[in-house]
Short mmCIF file of C-alpha atoms in Angstrom, two decimals:
data_model
loop_
_atom_site.label_atom_id
_atom_site.label_comp_id
_atom_site.label_asym_id
_atom_site.label_seq_id
_atom_site.Cartn_x
_atom_site.Cartn_y
_atom_site.Cartn_z
CA MET A 28 110.91 198.30 294.22
CA SER A 29 109.37 195.87 291.76
CA ILE A 30 111.40 193.15 290.04
CA PRO A 31 111.16 192.97 286.24
CA ARG A 32 109.07 190.04 285.02
CA GLU A 33 111.93 188.76 282.85
CA GLN A 34 114.19 188.57 285.88
CA VAL A 35 111.57 186.66 287.88
CA LEU A 36 111.16 184.15 285.05
CA SER A 37 114.90 183.69 284.68
CA ARG A 38 115.24 183.09 288.41
CA GLY A 39 112.39 180.58 288.29
CA ALA A 40 113.92 178.79 285.35
CA TYR A 41 117.29 178.70 287.10
CA ALA A 42 115.65 177.15 290.16
CA VAL A 43 113.93 174.47 288.10
CA VAL A 44 116.93 173.41 286.00
CA PRO A 45 119.02 171.92 288.86
CA ARG A 46 116.06 169.80 290.01
CA HIS A 47 115.47 168.54 286.50
CA LYS A 48 119.18 167.78 286.17
CA VAL A 49 119.22 165.87 289.47
CA LEU A 50 116.24 163.82 288.31
CA THR A 51 117.79 163.08 284.91
CA ASN A 52 121.19 162.20 286.36
CA THR A 53 119.61 160.04 289.03
CA TYR A 54 117.64 157.90 286.59
CA ALA A 55 120.63 157.62 284.24
CA LEU A 56 122.95 156.50 287.04
CA LEU A 57 120.27 154.24 288.52
CA SER A 58 119.88 152.47 285.18
CA LEU A 59 123.64 151.90 284.96
CA THR A 60 123.93 150.62 288.52
CA LEU A 61 121.00 148.24 288.05
CA LEU A 62 122.62 146.85 284.92
CA PHE A 63 125.97 146.50 286.70
CA SER A 64 124.30 144.85 289.66
CA ALA A 65 122.51 142.43 287.33
CA PHE A 66 125.86 141.66 285.68
CA THR A 67 127.61 140.86 288.97
CA ALA A 68 124.61 138.79 290.06
CA GLY A 69 124.83 136.86 286.78
CA VAL A 70 128.57 136.27 287.21
CA SER A 71 127.95 135.12 290.77
CA MET A 72 125.32 132.68 289.53
CA VAL A 73 127.42 131.30 286.68
CA LEU A 74 130.43 130.77 288.95
CA ALA A 75 128.16 129.36 291.69
CA LEU A 76 129.80 131.62 294.26
CA PRO A 77 128.76 131.02 297.86
CA HIS A 78 126.83 133.63 299.79
CA PRO A 79 129.24 135.65 301.98
CA GLY A 80 126.95 135.36 304.99
CA ILE A 81 124.89 137.90 306.89
CA ILE A 82 127.83 139.42 308.82
CA VAL A 83 130.02 140.03 305.75
CA THR A 84 127.00 141.28 303.82
CA LEU A 85 126.08 143.83 306.50
CA VAL A 86 129.68 144.99 307.00
CA GLY A 87 130.22 145.28 303.25
CA TYR A 88 126.91 147.06 302.69
CA PHE A 89 127.24 149.61 305.48
CA GLY A 90 130.94 150.14 304.82
CA LEU A 91 130.42 150.85 301.11
CA LEU A 92 127.35 152.94 301.92
CA TRP A 93 129.43 155.05 304.30
CA LEU A 94 132.12 155.56 301.66
CA THR A 95 129.48 156.50 299.08
CA ASN A 96 128.01 159.11 301.41
CA LYS A 97 131.45 160.43 302.35
CA TYR A 98 132.48 161.00 298.73
CA ALA A 99 129.04 161.83 297.31
CA ASN A 100 130.19 165.30 296.28
CA SER A 101 133.22 164.12 294.32
CA ALA A 102 134.01 161.83 291.39
CA LEU A 103 135.03 159.12 293.85
CA GLY A 104 131.37 158.90 294.82
CA LEU A 105 130.63 157.27 291.47
CA LEU A 106 133.28 154.63 292.11
CA TRP A 107 131.78 153.73 295.46
CA VAL A 108 128.26 153.66 294.04
CA PHE A 109 129.29 150.98 291.57
CA ALA A 110 131.28 149.15 294.25
CA LEU A 111 128.20 149.09 296.48
CA THR A 112 125.72 148.03 293.81
CA GLY A 113 128.16 145.49 292.38
CA PHE A 114 128.66 143.99 295.84
CA MET A 115 124.91 143.77 296.40
CA GLY A 116 124.54 142.09 293.02
CA TYR A 117 127.16 139.53 294.03
CA THR A 118 125.27 138.74 297.25
CA LEU A 119 122.07 138.35 295.26
CA GLY A 120 123.54 135.76 292.87
CA PRO A 121 123.60 132.85 295.37
CA VAL A 122 120.05 133.68 296.46
CA LEU A 123 118.80 133.52 292.88
CA ASN A 124 120.67 130.26 292.33
CA ALA A 125 118.95 128.81 295.39
CA TYR A 126 115.51 129.69 294.00
CA VAL A 127 116.28 128.39 290.52
CA THR A 128 117.75 125.16 291.94
CA HIS A 129 115.32 124.33 294.73
CA PHE A 130 111.98 125.35 293.22
CA ALA A 131 110.44 123.66 290.20
CA ASN A 132 109.24 127.07 288.98
CA GLY A 133 112.21 128.98 290.42
CA THR A 134 113.00 130.84 287.22
CA GLN A 135 109.36 131.90 286.92
CA LEU A 136 109.37 133.13 290.52
CA VAL A 137 112.46 135.25 289.87
CA MET A 138 110.92 136.73 286.73
CA MET A 139 107.64 137.43 288.56
CA ALA A 140 109.49 139.21 291.36
CA MET A 141 111.46 141.21 288.81
CA GLY A 142 108.32 142.15 286.89
CA GLY A 143 106.47 143.08 290.07
CA THR A 144 109.36 145.24 291.24
CA GLY A 145 109.51 147.03 287.91
CA ALA A 146 105.75 147.59 287.83
CA VAL A 147 105.66 149.00 291.38
CA PHE A 148 108.66 151.26 290.82
CA LEU A 149 107.51 152.62 287.47
CA GLY A 150 103.91 153.04 288.59
CA LEU A 151 104.67 154.87 291.83
CA SER A 152 107.44 156.96 290.26
CA ALA A 153 105.08 158.01 287.47
CA TYR A 154 102.42 158.91 290.05
CA ALA A 155 104.83 161.06 292.05
CA LEU A 156 106.18 162.75 288.91
CA THR A 157 102.80 163.49 287.32
CA THR A 158 100.91 164.59 290.43
CA ARG A 159 103.97 166.36 291.94
CA ARG A 160 102.53 165.73 295.39
CA ASP A 161 104.84 166.35 298.32
CA PHE A 162 105.35 163.08 300.24
CA SER A 163 107.90 164.48 302.68
CA VAL A 164 105.39 163.90 305.47
CA LEU A 165 106.09 160.16 305.13
CA GLY A 166 109.76 160.54 306.07
CA GLY A 167 109.53 159.98 309.82
CA LEU A 168 107.03 157.14 309.56
CA LEU A 169 109.04 155.34 306.89
CA GLY A 170 112.30 155.75 308.80
CA ALA A 171 110.78 154.25 311.95
CA GLY A 172 109.15 151.47 309.96
CA VAL A 173 112.36 150.50 308.18
CA LEU A 174 114.25 150.41 311.48
CA VAL A 175 111.63 148.14 313.07
CA ALA A 176 111.51 145.87 310.01
CA PHE A 177 115.32 145.69 309.84
CA LEU A 178 115.65 144.70 313.50
CA ALA A 179 112.84 142.17 313.17
CA GLY A 180 114.58 140.78 310.09
CA LEU A 181 117.80 140.28 312.06
CA VAL A 182 115.83 138.37 314.71
CA ALA A 183 114.32 136.18 312.00
CA VAL A 184 117.80 135.47 310.59
CA PHE A 185 119.52 134.60 313.86
CA VAL A 186 116.62 132.78 315.53
CA PRO A 187 115.68 129.67 313.51
CA GLY A 188 112.09 128.55 313.04
CA LEU A 189 110.48 131.99 312.85
CA MET A 190 109.04 131.64 309.34
CA GLY A 191 105.97 133.68 310.26
CA LEU A 192 108.14 136.60 311.40
CA SER A 193 110.27 136.35 308.25
CA LEU A 194 107.19 136.56 306.03
CA ALA A 195 105.81 139.47 308.07
CA VAL A 196 109.12 141.32 307.64
CA SER A 197 109.03 140.73 303.88
CA ALA A 198 105.45 142.03 303.69
CA MET A 199 106.44 145.07 305.76
CA PHE A 200 109.34 145.81 303.45
CA VAL A 201 107.14 145.63 300.37
CA VAL A 202 104.81 148.26 301.85
CA LEU A 203 107.66 150.39 303.22
CA MET A 204 109.63 150.31 299.96
CA ALA A 205 106.53 151.39 298.04
CA GLY A 206 106.30 154.37 300.37
CA MET A 207 110.02 155.05 299.98
CA ILE A 208 109.66 155.27 296.20
CA LEU A 209 107.05 157.99 296.62
CA PHE A 210 109.08 159.76 299.31
CA GLN A 211 112.40 159.69 297.47
CA THR A 212 110.97 160.69 294.09
CA SER A 213 109.11 163.53 295.76
CA ALA A 214 112.31 164.68 297.48
CA ILE A 215 114.08 164.91 294.11
CA ILE A 216 111.38 166.87 292.29
CA HIS A 217 110.75 169.24 295.22
CA GLY A 218 114.41 169.96 295.94
CA GLY A 219 114.70 167.95 299.14
CA GLU A 220 117.46 165.86 297.53
CA THR A 221 120.00 167.74 295.41
CA ASN A 222 122.74 165.09 295.13
CA TYR A 223 122.08 162.57 292.37
CA ILE A 224 124.58 160.07 293.78
CA LEU A 225 122.75 159.91 297.10
CA ALA A 226 119.40 159.83 295.30
CA THR A 227 120.59 156.92 293.16
CA VAL A 228 121.78 154.91 296.15
CA SER A 229 118.50 155.48 297.98
CA LEU A 230 116.42 154.33 295.02
CA TYR A 231 118.72 151.37 294.32
CA VAL A 232 118.48 150.10 297.89
CA THR A 233 114.71 150.55 297.76
CA ILE A 234 114.45 148.54 294.54
CA PHE A 235 116.80 145.85 295.89
CA ASN A 236 114.78 145.42 299.08
CA LEU A 237 111.50 145.43 297.18
CA PHE A 238 112.73 142.72 294.81
CA THR A 239 114.14 140.42 297.51
CA SER A 240 111.01 140.82 299.66
CA LEU A 241 108.68 140.02 296.78
CA LEU A 242 110.86 137.05 295.87
CA GLN A 243 110.64 135.64 299.38
CA LEU A 244 106.87 136.04 299.48
CA LEU A 245 106.51 134.39 296.05
CA GLY A 246 108.78 131.57 297.16
CA VAL A 247 106.34 130.72 299.94
CA PHE A 248 103.01 131.41 298.30
CA GLY A 249 103.77 130.99 294.60
CA SER A 250 105.98 127.92 294.38
CA ASP A 251 104.81 124.65 292.82
CA ASP A 252 106.58 122.56 295.46
#
């Protein structure tokens, strides 16, 4: 039995609308969380708050990330998204203060890292949205790469004097986060990610890591000191 053409079109339209809504909601929430994170980072800088340390940062990050995932399908998920991004903004404030204070061109370095992050995110997102290519094949490779880079980063933090390893980790994260932007955007437009809260958190973390990695690389190779 054949299906009327009108019914096929309506079903197709119904299938497309949720994906478009996820994409729209994701970018709207991402914009708000980035602004909130920038606000908490600014407050942290103005008050000269100390960095909480790697242990508190990791516990806070993974704890709030767990809560966000747990309540991603309810209104509480929005609360935990802002708690997570606000916390990450707070941890970023002391880092930015260190660059502004200790480098003659520290403010310029921060602005360059911010501009580079924005350019990479917008450029790769636009590419994924316009070409509509499926980058799901990158999932396994990116997951393994992020795990390796994360563990190497912990070694660089806890073992002093490994500047070369620290720079290599930052360079790895820049490449991996570029791939994650393509992968995550593709997942949204192809229906692989249907929860805009989870999509927002994934993109926020990607942008955060991209920014901090670029900032570290610029601090070594772009400073006037």
